[in-house]
Amino acid sequence: MSEQEQNINELIKIRREKLEELRTAGIDPFGQRFDRDTTAQAIQDNFNGLEGHTVKIAGRIMAKRRHGKAGFANLQDLSGNIQLYFRQDDLGEQKYDLFRKLDIGDILGITGEVFRTQKGEISIHVRDLVYLSKSLHPLPEKWHGLKDVELRYRQRYVDLIVNPEVKEVFIKRSRVIKEMRNYLDERGFLEVETPMMQPIAGGAVARPFITHHNALDMDLYLRIAPELYLKRLIVGGLEKVYEVNRSFRNEGISTRHNPEFTMMEVYQAYADYEVMMELTENMIATVVERVNGSMVVEIEGQSIDFTPPWQRISMLEAIEKYAGVNFAALKTDEEARAAACRLNMEVDDGATRGNLINEVFEEFVEQKLIQPTFVYGHPVEISPLAKRNTANPQFTDRFEVFIMQRELANAFSELNDPIDQKERFQKQVEKRAQGDGEAHMMDEDYINALEYGMPPAGGLGIGIDRLVMLITTSPSIRDVILFPTLRIKE
RNA sequence: GGGCCAUUAGCUCAGGUGGUAGAGCACCUGACUUUUAAUCAGGGUGUCGGAGGUUCGAAUCCUCCAUGGCUCACCA
């Protein structure tokens, strides 16, 4: 016997003994397939049609009230709850004894008649019960549920059993992704899958995880984004593609960051970032409306309205509005650094105008963006994969969506000039050589692809976890990821 | 990675200034054949996150460690 088994506590010991009693009585505590013909909620919803009829239902016992030779229990399945009524007169002593020994948490198959009690509770008058699974570990308390956030994340299965609202969050998450797929499928987009293990981690500015392939004796990176592979498909003529992608970034963990997270990336040939704006606001508004039944979401006392069209403001206009600096009038890096200094910001000697614009934006503007807002026109320095604006080549045809002070989406007209792209990679490689572990690596094959010719295209990435946080008003990303990344615990 | 906070029974939580651990739920025994936070009578089931230290004596004070939360940094 292992040390753990010796230390097993009294409650579990008692349940183990009950388990053996069942076996001694010839009952398999871990039963077989049970063909239900209805669910708890279906009975609640259709009582008039089912009253007096025999039903078969399965689920977990969540409460038990004994009254001598009769008693009640609450049975929970995915749909909801229903009360069970047990009577020794109807079941006989042997079967009634099963009810007497029942533990909260046990999973049963029930056969019985639908009726309503004197107090009006829709119930099942149990005629037969079979054990589908004996529960050996006591569940958390029925009133307060499971509060300990660490346990909720580590043992999500318990969280899901006892905290019904958690189930709702993850059902909604599933529906969000399904509705996004529907939206894109209806418009002729093709869902594709691209490598999660990549020899070069590209498509975003982030530190990757590294892994190793033994047979090839080769290091591989877990993808930080699928972007460069999806654009290879645009080169290949697939024209409209998307991928619901898990990506991985080896960076800090916070209420808004999990090392693995889910994005939706969409690419459309012959389109541009303005087409992507319309796609973004229409798709997200449609998804919110279908999942939540309204385009307005109440979060932290704020009323967020997803109804299109969303506000559009250029990055420079936004900075002028919220930081009072007109970068359009500042032509050199020196002038830009002086302006940033006047805002009491720390400024590196080598900081360029484009980098400073981004920093001022993050420092002064992001916190002001509550309602869904497109911020467009990012400096080329911070947008190594985006097409330059025709009128002003120091800026790109790019936008980000901000809601509740958070970036939710990022999109641009895709850079399809292989010579410009190679120069931009070159600049990133230099930053890398200077110790910037997040700068892009050179991707010669991607350049090769562009050299064959990529049509102008619009590309879009939406943070699914963050969108689900908004739709479910969850304060932490860990509340919308079933098994968030945690340290291993002894 | 930095700062602050938390960790006590299976779960939710109490335990001023140091005196040897408690409640509710759950569980066990008994009563009760339409209850629903069922009720009534009895029963406490614990390595007080871990390891050191101070002290006659530590859940309590000190140090280190572990895990988690918030936050800053980084990013989506």
Coordinates of C-alpha atoms (C1' of nucleotides) in Angstrom, one line a residue:
Chain A
M1 CA 0.0 0.0 0.0
S2 CA 1.4 3.4 -0.9
E3 CA 2.0 6.1 1.6
Q4 CA -0.8 8.1 0.0
E5 CA -3.3 5.3 0.5
Q6 CA -2.3 5.0 4.1
N7 CA -2.9 8.6 4.7
I8 CA -6.3 8.4 3.1
N9 CA -8.7 10.2 5.3
E10 CA -11.8 8.9 7.1
L11 CA -14.3 10.2 4.6
I12 CA -12.7 8.4 1.8
K13 CA -12.2 5.2 3.9
I14 CA -16.0 5.1 4.5
R15 CA -16.7 5.5 0.8
R16 CA -14.3 2.7 0.1
E17 CA -16.1 0.5 2.5
K18 CA -19.4 1.3 0.8
L19 CA -17.8 0.4 -2.4
E20 CA -16.9 -3.1 -1.1
E21 CA -20.4 -3.5 0.3
L22 CA -21.8 -2.9 -3.1
R23 CA -19.5 -5.5 -4.6
T24 CA -20.4 -8.0 -1.9
A25 CA -24.0 -7.4 -2.8
G26 CA -23.2 -8.3 -6.4
I27 CA -23.5 -4.7 -7.6
D28 CA -20.9 -3.3 -9.9
P29 CA -20.1 0.2 -8.5
F30 CA -18.8 1.3 -11.9
G31 CA -21.5 0.3 -14.2
Q32 CA -22.1 0.1 -17.9
R33 CA -23.7 2.1 -20.7
F34 CA -27.1 3.5 -19.7
D35 CA -29.5 4.5 -22.4
R36 CA -31.3 7.6 -21.1
D37 CA -34.4 8.8 -22.9
T38 CA -34.5 12.3 -21.5
T39 CA -32.6 14.9 -19.4
A40 CA -33.4 16.9 -16.3
Q41 CA -34.2 20.1 -18.1
A42 CA -36.3 18.4 -20.7
I43 CA -38.5 17.0 -17.9
Q44 CA -38.7 20.5 -16.3
D45 CA -39.6 22.0 -19.7
N46 CA -42.1 19.4 -20.7
F47 CA -43.8 18.3 -17.5
N48 CA -47.3 18.3 -18.9
G49 CA -46.4 15.9 -21.7
L50 CA -44.4 13.6 -19.4
E51 CA -46.4 13.5 -16.2
G52 CA -47.1 9.9 -15.3
H53 CA -44.8 8.6 -17.9
T54 CA -41.7 6.4 -17.2
V55 CA -38.4 8.0 -18.0
K56 CA -34.8 6.9 -17.9
I57 CA -32.3 9.5 -16.8
A58 CA -28.7 9.6 -15.6
G59 CA -26.6 12.0 -13.6
R60 CA -24.8 12.8 -10.4
I61 CA -26.4 13.0 -7.0
M62 CA -25.9 16.5 -5.6
A63 CA -28.1 16.4 -2.5
K64 CA -29.9 13.9 -0.4
R65 CA -32.7 14.2 2.2
R66 CA -33.8 11.1 4.0
H67 CA -37.1 10.7 5.9
G68 CA -37.0 7.3 7.4
K69 CA -38.5 4.9 4.9
A70 CA -38.7 7.5 2.1
G71 CA -36.5 10.3 0.8
F72 CA -35.4 12.7 -1.8
A73 CA -32.2 13.3 -3.8
N74 CA -31.2 15.9 -6.4
L75 CA -29.8 14.6 -9.6
Q76 CA -27.6 16.8 -11.9
D77 CA -26.9 16.3 -15.5
L78 CA -25.5 18.7 -18.1
S79 CA -29.0 20.2 -18.8
G80 CA -29.8 20.9 -15.1
N81 CA -31.3 19.3 -12.1
I82 CA -34.3 17.2 -11.1
Q83 CA -35.5 15.8 -7.8
L84 CA -35.7 12.1 -7.2
Y85 CA -38.2 10.5 -4.8
F86 CA -37.4 7.1 -3.2
R87 CA -39.9 5.0 -1.2
Q88 CA -39.1 1.8 0.5
D89 CA -42.6 0.5 -0.2
D90 CA -42.0 0.8 -4.0
L91 CA -38.4 -0.2 -4.2
G92 CA -38.2 -3.0 -1.7
E93 CA -35.8 -3.1 1.2
Q94 CA -32.7 -4.1 -0.9
K95 CA -33.0 -1.3 -3.5
Y96 CA -34.1 1.2 -0.8
D97 CA -30.9 0.3 1.1
L98 CA -29.0 1.5 -2.0
F99 CA -30.6 4.9 -1.6
R100 CA -29.8 4.9 2.1
K101 CA -26.1 4.3 1.4
L102 CA -26.0 6.7 -1.5
D103 CA -23.2 9.4 -1.3
I104 CA -23.4 12.8 -2.7
G105 CA -21.3 12.6 -5.9
D106 CA -22.4 9.1 -6.9
I107 CA -23.5 8.7 -10.5
L108 CA -26.7 6.8 -11.1
G109 CA -29.0 5.6 -13.8
I110 CA -32.7 6.1 -12.8
T111 CA -35.9 4.7 -14.1
G112 CA -39.1 6.2 -12.8
E113 CA -42.3 8.1 -13.3
V114 CA -42.5 11.9 -13.7
F115 CA -44.8 13.5 -11.1
R116 CA -45.1 16.6 -9.0
T117 CA -44.8 16.6 -5.2
Q118 CA -47.2 18.2 -2.8
K119 CA -45.0 21.2 -2.6
G120 CA -45.0 21.5 -6.4
E121 CA -41.5 20.2 -7.2
I122 CA -41.3 18.3 -10.5
S123 CA -39.7 15.0 -9.6
I124 CA -39.2 11.4 -10.6
H125 CA -40.8 8.6 -8.6
V126 CA -37.9 6.1 -8.7
R127 CA -38.7 2.5 -9.6
D128 CA -35.2 1.4 -10.3
L129 CA -31.7 2.7 -9.9
V130 CA -28.4 1.4 -11.2
Y131 CA -24.9 2.4 -10.1
L132 CA -23.0 4.0 -12.9
S133 CA -20.1 5.2 -10.8
K134 CA -19.4 5.3 -7.1
S135 CA -17.8 8.6 -6.0
L136 CA -14.9 8.0 -3.6
H137 CA -14.0 11.6 -2.9
P138 CA -16.4 14.0 -1.1
L139 CA -17.5 17.0 -3.1
P140 CA -17.2 20.6 -1.8
E141 CA -19.9 22.1 0.3
K142 CA -23.3 22.7 -1.3
W143 CA -23.7 26.4 -0.4
H144 CA -20.4 28.0 -1.0
G145 CA -19.2 25.6 -3.7
L146 CA -15.5 25.6 -4.5
K147 CA -14.0 29.0 -3.9
D148 CA -10.3 28.3 -3.7
V149 CA -9.1 29.6 -7.1
E150 CA -6.1 27.4 -7.1
L151 CA -8.2 24.3 -6.6
R152 CA -10.7 25.5 -9.2
Y153 CA -8.0 25.8 -11.8
R154 CA -6.0 22.6 -10.9
Q155 CA -9.2 20.5 -10.5
R156 CA -11.4 22.0 -13.0
Y157 CA -13.5 18.9 -13.0
V158 CA -14.6 19.6 -9.5
D159 CA -15.2 23.3 -10.4
L160 CA -17.4 22.2 -13.2
I161 CA -19.4 19.8 -11.0
V162 CA -20.2 22.3 -8.2
N163 CA -20.1 25.7 -9.8
P164 CA -22.8 25.8 -12.5
E165 CA -21.8 29.2 -13.8
V166 CA -18.4 27.8 -14.8
K167 CA -20.1 25.4 -17.1
E168 CA -22.0 28.3 -18.7
V169 CA -18.8 30.1 -19.5
F170 CA -17.3 27.2 -21.3
I171 CA -20.5 26.4 -23.2
K172 CA -20.4 30.1 -24.3
R173 CA -16.8 29.8 -25.3
S174 CA -17.6 26.9 -27.5
R175 CA -20.5 28.8 -29.1
V176 CA -18.3 31.8 -29.8
I177 CA -15.9 29.7 -31.8
K178 CA -18.7 27.9 -33.6
E179 CA -20.4 31.1 -34.5
M180 CA -17.2 32.6 -35.8
R181 CA -16.7 29.5 -38.0
N182 CA -20.2 29.7 -39.2
Y183 CA -19.7 33.4 -40.1
L184 CA -16.6 32.7 -42.1
D185 CA -17.8 29.5 -43.7
E186 CA -20.9 31.2 -44.9
R187 CA -18.7 33.7 -46.7
G188 CA -16.6 31.2 -48.5
F189 CA -13.6 31.1 -46.2
L190 CA -11.7 27.8 -45.9
E191 CA -10.6 26.5 -42.5
V192 CA -7.1 25.2 -42.6
E193 CA -4.4 23.8 -40.3
T194 CA -0.8 24.9 -40.3
P195 CA 2.2 23.8 -38.4
M196 CA 2.3 24.3 -34.6
M197 CA 5.9 23.2 -34.6
Q198 CA 7.9 25.5 -36.7
P199 CA 11.6 25.7 -37.6
I200 CA 11.3 29.5 -37.5
A201 CA 8.9 31.2 -35.1
G202 CA 7.4 34.1 -37.1
G203 CA 4.3 36.2 -37.5
A204 CA 4.5 38.0 -34.2
V205 CA 6.8 39.8 -31.9
A206 CA 7.2 37.4 -29.0
R207 CA 9.6 34.9 -27.4
P208 CA 8.9 31.3 -28.4
F209 CA 9.0 28.0 -26.6
I210 CA 11.7 25.6 -28.0
T211 CA 11.3 21.9 -28.4
H212 CA 13.4 19.2 -30.0
H213 CA 12.6 16.5 -32.6
N214 CA 14.8 13.5 -31.9
A215 CA 14.7 11.6 -35.2
L216 CA 15.5 14.8 -37.2
D217 CA 17.8 16.0 -34.4
M218 CA 16.4 19.4 -34.9
D219 CA 15.1 22.1 -32.6
L220 CA 11.6 23.4 -33.4
Y221 CA 9.6 26.3 -32.0
L222 CA 6.1 26.1 -30.9
R223 CA 4.3 28.7 -33.0
I224 CA 3.8 32.2 -31.8
A225 CA 1.4 32.8 -34.7
P226 CA 0.2 31.0 -37.8
E227 CA 0.5 34.2 -39.9
L228 CA 3.3 33.4 -42.3
Y229 CA 2.0 29.9 -43.1
L230 CA -1.5 31.3 -43.8
K231 CA 0.0 33.9 -46.1
R232 CA 1.9 31.2 -48.0
L233 CA -1.6 29.7 -48.6
I234 CA -2.7 33.1 -50.0
V235 CA 0.3 32.9 -52.4
G236 CA -0.9 29.4 -53.3
G237 CA -4.3 30.7 -54.3
L238 CA -6.5 29.5 -51.5
E239 CA -7.7 33.2 -51.4
K240 CA -9.8 33.1 -48.3
V241 CA -8.5 31.1 -45.3
Y242 CA -8.8 31.1 -41.6
E243 CA -7.4 29.1 -38.7
V244 CA -8.6 28.8 -35.1
N245 CA -5.1 28.5 -33.7
R246 CA -3.6 27.7 -30.4
S247 CA -0.4 29.7 -30.2
F248 CA 2.3 29.8 -27.6
R249 CA 4.4 32.7 -26.2
N250 CA 7.1 32.3 -23.6
E251 CA 6.3 35.3 -21.6
G252 CA 4.7 36.5 -18.4
I253 CA 1.4 35.2 -17.1
S254 CA -1.3 37.6 -16.0
T255 CA -5.0 38.0 -15.8
R256 CA -4.8 38.7 -19.6
H257 CA -2.0 36.4 -20.6
N258 CA -1.8 32.6 -20.7
P259 CA 1.3 30.9 -22.3
E260 CA -1.0 29.1 -24.7
F261 CA -3.9 31.1 -26.0
T262 CA -6.3 30.9 -28.9
M263 CA -6.5 33.3 -31.9
M264 CA -8.6 33.4 -35.0
E265 CA -6.6 34.4 -37.9
V266 CA -8.3 35.3 -41.2
Y267 CA -6.8 36.2 -44.6
Q268 CA -8.6 37.4 -47.7
A269 CA -6.9 37.9 -51.1
Y270 CA -7.6 41.1 -53.0
A271 CA -8.9 42.8 -49.8
D272 CA -7.2 45.3 -47.5
Y273 CA -7.3 46.4 -43.9
E274 CA -10.5 48.4 -44.4
V275 CA -12.3 45.3 -45.6
M276 CA -11.0 43.6 -42.5
M277 CA -12.4 46.4 -40.4
E278 CA -15.9 45.7 -41.7
L279 CA -15.4 41.9 -41.3
T280 CA -14.2 42.4 -37.8
E281 CA -17.1 44.6 -36.5
N282 CA -19.7 42.6 -38.3
M283 CA -18.4 39.2 -37.3
I284 CA -17.9 40.1 -33.6
A285 CA -21.2 41.9 -33.4
T286 CA -22.9 38.9 -34.9
V287 CA -21.2 36.5 -32.6
V288 CA -22.0 38.6 -29.5
E289 CA -25.6 38.9 -30.5
R290 CA -26.0 35.2 -31.2
V291 CA -24.3 34.0 -28.1
N292 CA -25.6 36.7 -25.6
G293 CA -28.8 37.6 -27.3
S294 CA -27.8 41.3 -27.4
M295 CA -25.1 43.5 -28.8
V296 CA -24.7 45.2 -25.5
V297 CA -22.6 43.7 -22.7
E298 CA -22.6 45.0 -19.2
I299 CA -19.1 44.8 -17.7
E300 CA -17.8 46.3 -14.5
G301 CA -20.5 49.0 -14.6
Q302 CA -19.8 49.8 -18.2
S303 CA -22.2 49.2 -21.0
I304 CA -20.2 48.0 -24.0
D305 CA -22.1 48.3 -27.3
F306 CA -20.8 46.1 -30.1
T307 CA -23.3 47.5 -32.6
P308 CA -21.5 48.4 -35.9
P309 CA -20.1 50.7 -37.1
W310 CA -17.4 51.1 -34.4
Q311 CA -15.5 54.3 -33.8
R312 CA -12.4 54.7 -36.0
I313 CA -9.5 56.9 -35.1
S314 CA -5.9 57.1 -36.4
M315 CA -3.2 56.4 -34.0
L316 CA -1.8 60.0 -34.4
E317 CA -5.3 61.5 -33.9
A318 CA -5.8 59.4 -30.8
I319 CA -2.4 60.6 -29.4
E320 CA -3.2 64.2 -30.1
K321 CA -6.6 63.8 -28.5
Y322 CA -5.5 62.0 -25.3
A323 CA -1.8 63.0 -24.9
G324 CA -1.9 66.5 -26.6
V325 CA 1.0 65.8 -28.9
N326 CA 0.8 66.3 -32.6
F327 CA 3.4 63.8 -33.9
A328 CA 2.4 64.6 -37.5
A329 CA 4.3 67.9 -37.0
L330 CA 7.4 66.2 -35.6
K331 CA 9.4 65.0 -38.5
T332 CA 12.6 63.7 -36.9
D333 CA 13.5 61.2 -34.2
E334 CA 15.1 64.0 -32.2
E335 CA 11.9 66.0 -32.2
A336 CA 9.9 62.9 -31.2
R337 CA 12.3 62.1 -28.3
A338 CA 12.0 65.7 -27.0
A339 CA 8.2 65.5 -27.1
A340 CA 8.2 62.2 -25.2
C341 CA 10.5 63.7 -22.6
R342 CA 8.0 66.5 -22.1
L343 CA 5.5 63.8 -21.3
N344 CA 7.8 62.6 -18.5
M345 CA 8.5 59.3 -20.3
E346 CA 11.8 57.4 -20.2
V347 CA 13.3 57.8 -23.6
D348 CA 16.2 55.7 -25.0
D349 CA 18.8 57.6 -27.0
G350 CA 18.2 55.3 -30.0
A351 CA 14.4 55.5 -29.9
T352 CA 12.9 56.2 -33.2
R353 CA 9.8 58.3 -33.9
G354 CA 7.8 55.2 -34.8
N355 CA 8.7 53.4 -31.5
L356 CA 7.9 56.6 -29.5
I357 CA 4.5 57.0 -31.2
N358 CA 3.7 53.4 -30.1
E359 CA 5.0 54.0 -26.5
V360 CA 3.0 57.2 -26.1
F361 CA 0.0 55.5 -27.4
E362 CA 0.3 52.6 -25.0
E363 CA 1.0 55.0 -22.1
F364 CA -1.7 57.6 -22.7
V365 CA -4.3 56.3 -25.1
E366 CA -5.0 52.6 -24.4
Q367 CA -6.5 53.3 -21.0
K368 CA -9.1 55.7 -22.6
L369 CA -10.5 53.2 -25.1
I370 CA -13.6 51.6 -23.5
Q371 CA -16.1 51.2 -26.4
P372 CA -15.1 49.1 -29.4
T373 CA -12.6 51.3 -31.3
F374 CA -10.5 50.8 -34.4
V375 CA -7.1 52.5 -34.0
Y376 CA -5.4 52.6 -37.4
G377 CA -2.2 53.8 -39.0
H378 CA 0.7 52.2 -37.0
P379 CA 4.3 53.2 -37.6
V380 CA 6.2 50.9 -39.9
E381 CA 8.9 50.2 -37.3
I382 CA 6.4 48.2 -35.1
S383 CA 4.6 46.6 -38.0
P384 CA 7.2 44.4 -39.9
L385 CA 4.6 42.4 -41.8
A386 CA 2.2 45.2 -42.8
K387 CA 1.9 47.1 -46.1
R388 CA 3.0 50.8 -46.1
N389 CA 0.4 53.5 -46.5
T390 CA 0.6 54.9 -50.0
A391 CA 0.4 58.5 -49.0
N392 CA 2.7 58.2 -45.9
P393 CA 5.1 55.3 -46.2
Q394 CA 6.3 55.8 -42.6
F395 CA 3.0 54.3 -41.5
T396 CA 1.2 51.1 -42.4
D397 CA -2.4 50.2 -43.3
R398 CA -2.9 48.5 -40.0
F399 CA -5.5 48.6 -37.2
E400 CA -6.0 47.3 -33.7
V401 CA -9.3 46.9 -32.0
F402 CA -9.5 48.1 -28.4
I403 CA -12.3 47.4 -26.0
M404 CA -12.2 48.0 -22.2
Q405 CA -8.6 49.2 -22.5
R406 CA -7.5 45.9 -24.0
E407 CA -6.3 45.0 -27.4
L408 CA -8.7 42.5 -28.9
A409 CA -7.7 42.3 -32.5
N410 CA -4.9 43.2 -34.9
A411 CA -5.1 43.5 -38.7
F412 CA -3.5 44.9 -41.7
S413 CA -3.1 45.1 -45.4
E414 CA -0.5 42.4 -45.9
L415 CA 3.0 43.4 -47.2
N416 CA 3.3 41.6 -50.5
D417 CA 6.6 43.3 -51.7
P418 CA 9.3 40.6 -51.2
I419 CA 12.1 43.2 -51.4
D420 CA 10.6 45.5 -48.7
Q421 CA 9.7 42.4 -46.6
K422 CA 13.3 41.2 -46.8
E423 CA 14.6 44.6 -45.7
R424 CA 12.2 44.6 -42.8
F425 CA 13.3 41.1 -41.7
Q426 CA 16.8 42.3 -42.0
K427 CA 16.1 45.2 -39.5
Q428 CA 14.4 42.7 -37.1
V429 CA 17.5 40.4 -37.4
E430 CA 19.7 43.3 -36.4
K431 CA 17.5 44.0 -33.3
R432 CA 17.8 40.3 -32.5
A433 CA 21.5 40.5 -32.8
Q434 CA 21.4 43.3 -30.3
G435 CA 19.7 41.0 -27.8
D436 CA 16.0 41.6 -28.6
G437 CA 14.7 38.0 -28.1
E438 CA 11.3 39.0 -29.4
A439 CA 12.4 40.4 -32.8
H440 CA 11.6 38.4 -35.9
M441 CA 13.9 35.8 -37.4
M442 CA 14.8 35.8 -41.1
D443 CA 12.4 33.5 -42.9
E444 CA 13.9 33.0 -46.4
D445 CA 11.2 30.6 -47.5
Y446 CA 8.5 33.2 -46.7
I447 CA 10.5 35.7 -48.9
N448 CA 10.7 33.0 -51.5
A449 CA 6.9 32.6 -51.4
L450 CA 6.4 36.3 -51.8
E451 CA 8.7 36.3 -54.7
Y452 CA 6.3 34.1 -56.6
G453 CA 3.7 36.8 -56.0
M454 CA 1.1 37.3 -53.3
P455 CA -2.0 39.2 -54.2
P456 CA -2.8 42.2 -52.1
A457 CA -4.6 40.8 -49.0
G458 CA -6.2 41.7 -45.7
G459 CA -5.3 39.8 -42.6
L460 CA -6.9 39.7 -39.2
G461 CA -6.1 38.2 -35.8
I462 CA -8.7 38.1 -33.0
G463 CA -7.9 37.1 -29.5
I464 CA -10.5 34.4 -28.7
D465 CA -9.8 34.2 -25.0
R466 CA -10.2 37.9 -24.6
L467 CA -13.3 38.0 -26.7
V468 CA -14.8 35.3 -24.5
M469 CA -13.7 37.2 -21.4
L470 CA -15.8 40.2 -22.6
I471 CA -18.8 38.1 -23.6
T472 CA -18.8 36.2 -20.3
T473 CA -17.6 39.2 -18.2
S474 CA -14.8 37.1 -16.8
P475 CA -12.1 39.2 -15.0
S476 CA -9.3 36.7 -15.7
I477 CA -8.2 34.8 -18.8
R478 CA -7.9 31.7 -16.5
D479 CA -11.7 31.8 -16.1
V480 CA -12.1 31.2 -19.8
I481 CA -9.4 28.6 -20.3
L482 CA -10.4 25.1 -19.0
F483 CA -6.9 24.2 -17.8
P484 CA -4.8 27.3 -17.5
T485 CA -1.0 27.0 -17.2
L486 CA 0.0 26.6 -13.5
R487 CA 3.2 25.5 -11.8
I488 CA 3.5 21.8 -11.1
K489 CA 2.7 21.2 -7.4
E490 CA 4.1 18.6 -5.1
Chain B
rG1 C1' 11.4 38.5 -12.6
rG2 C1' 9.9 42.7 -8.7
rG3 C1' 6.2 44.4 -4.8
rC4 C1' 2.0 43.4 -1.7
rC5 C1' -1.4 39.7 0.2
rA6 C1' -3.0 34.7 1.3
rU7 C1' -2.4 29.3 2.8
rU8 C1' -6.2 26.3 9.6
rA9 C1' -10.9 19.6 8.9
rG10 C1' -13.2 16.9 2.5
rC11 C1' -15.4 22.2 1.5
rU12 C1' -16.5 27.5 3.3
rC13 C1' -14.4 30.1 7.2
rA14 C1' -13.4 31.9 12.9
rG15 C1' -9.1 31.7 15.9
rG16 C1' -7.0 40.7 19.7
rU17 C1' -1.3 41.4 22.4
rG18 C1' 2.3 33.5 22.2
rG19 C1' -0.7 29.1 26.7
rU20 C1' -1.4 23.6 23.1
rA21 C1' -7.4 24.4 17.6
rG22 C1' -13.2 25.8 16.7
rA23 C1' -18.1 26.6 13.7
rG24 C1' -21.3 25.6 9.5
rC25 C1' -21.8 22.1 5.5
rA26 C1' -20.2 17.2 4.4
rC27 C1' -19.5 12.5 7.1
rC28 C1' -20.9 8.5 11.1
rU29 C1' -25.1 6.5 14.7
rG30 C1' -30.3 6.8 15.8
rA31 C1' -35.7 8.8 14.9
rC32 C1' -38.8 10.4 10.9
rU33 C1' -43.0 7.5 4.2
rU34 C1' -44.0 14.3 -0.3
rU35 C1' -38.8 16.9 1.6
rU36 C1' -36.0 20.8 -0.7
rA37 C1' -30.4 25.0 3.2
rA38 C1' -35.6 19.0 5.7
rU39 C1' -35.8 18.6 11.0
rC40 C1' -34.4 16.4 15.9
rA41 C1' -30.6 13.7 19.4
rG42 C1' -25.5 12.3 19.7
rG43 C1' -20.2 11.9 17.5
rG44 C1' -14.6 16.3 15.7
rU45 C1' -12.7 13.3 11.6
rG46 C1' -6.5 18.2 11.8
rU47 C1' 1.4 17.3 9.9
rC48 C1' -2.7 24.8 11.4
rG49 C1' 1.4 24.8 3.3
rG50 C1' 6.9 23.0 4.3
rA51 C1' 11.7 23.5 6.9
rG52 C1' 14.5 26.0 10.4
rG53 C1' 14.8 29.6 14.5
rU54 C1' 13.2 32.6 19.1
rU55 C1' 10.6 30.8 23.6
rC56 C1' 9.2 27.1 29.4
rG57 C1' 5.5 27.1 25.5
rA58 C1' 4.3 28.9 18.4
rA59 C1' -1.6 28.4 14.1
rU60 C1' 0.1 33.1 16.3
rC61 C1' 6.8 36.2 16.4
rC62 C1' 11.5 35.8 12.9
rU63 C1' 14.1 33.6 8.5
rC64 C1' 14.0 30.6 4.2
rC65 C1' 11.2 27.7 0.8
rA66 C1' 6.6 26.1 -1.9
rU67 C1' 1.9 27.2 -4.2
rG68 C1' -1.8 30.7 -5.5
rG69 C1' -4.0 35.8 -6.0
rC70 C1' -3.5 41.0 -7.2
rU71 C1' -0.1 44.3 -9.3
rC72 C1' 4.2 46.2 -12.1
rA73 C1' 7.5 44.8 -16.1
rC74 C1' 6.6 42.0 -21.0
rC75 C1' 3.0 40.9 -24.4
rA76 C1' -2.1 39.3 -27.4

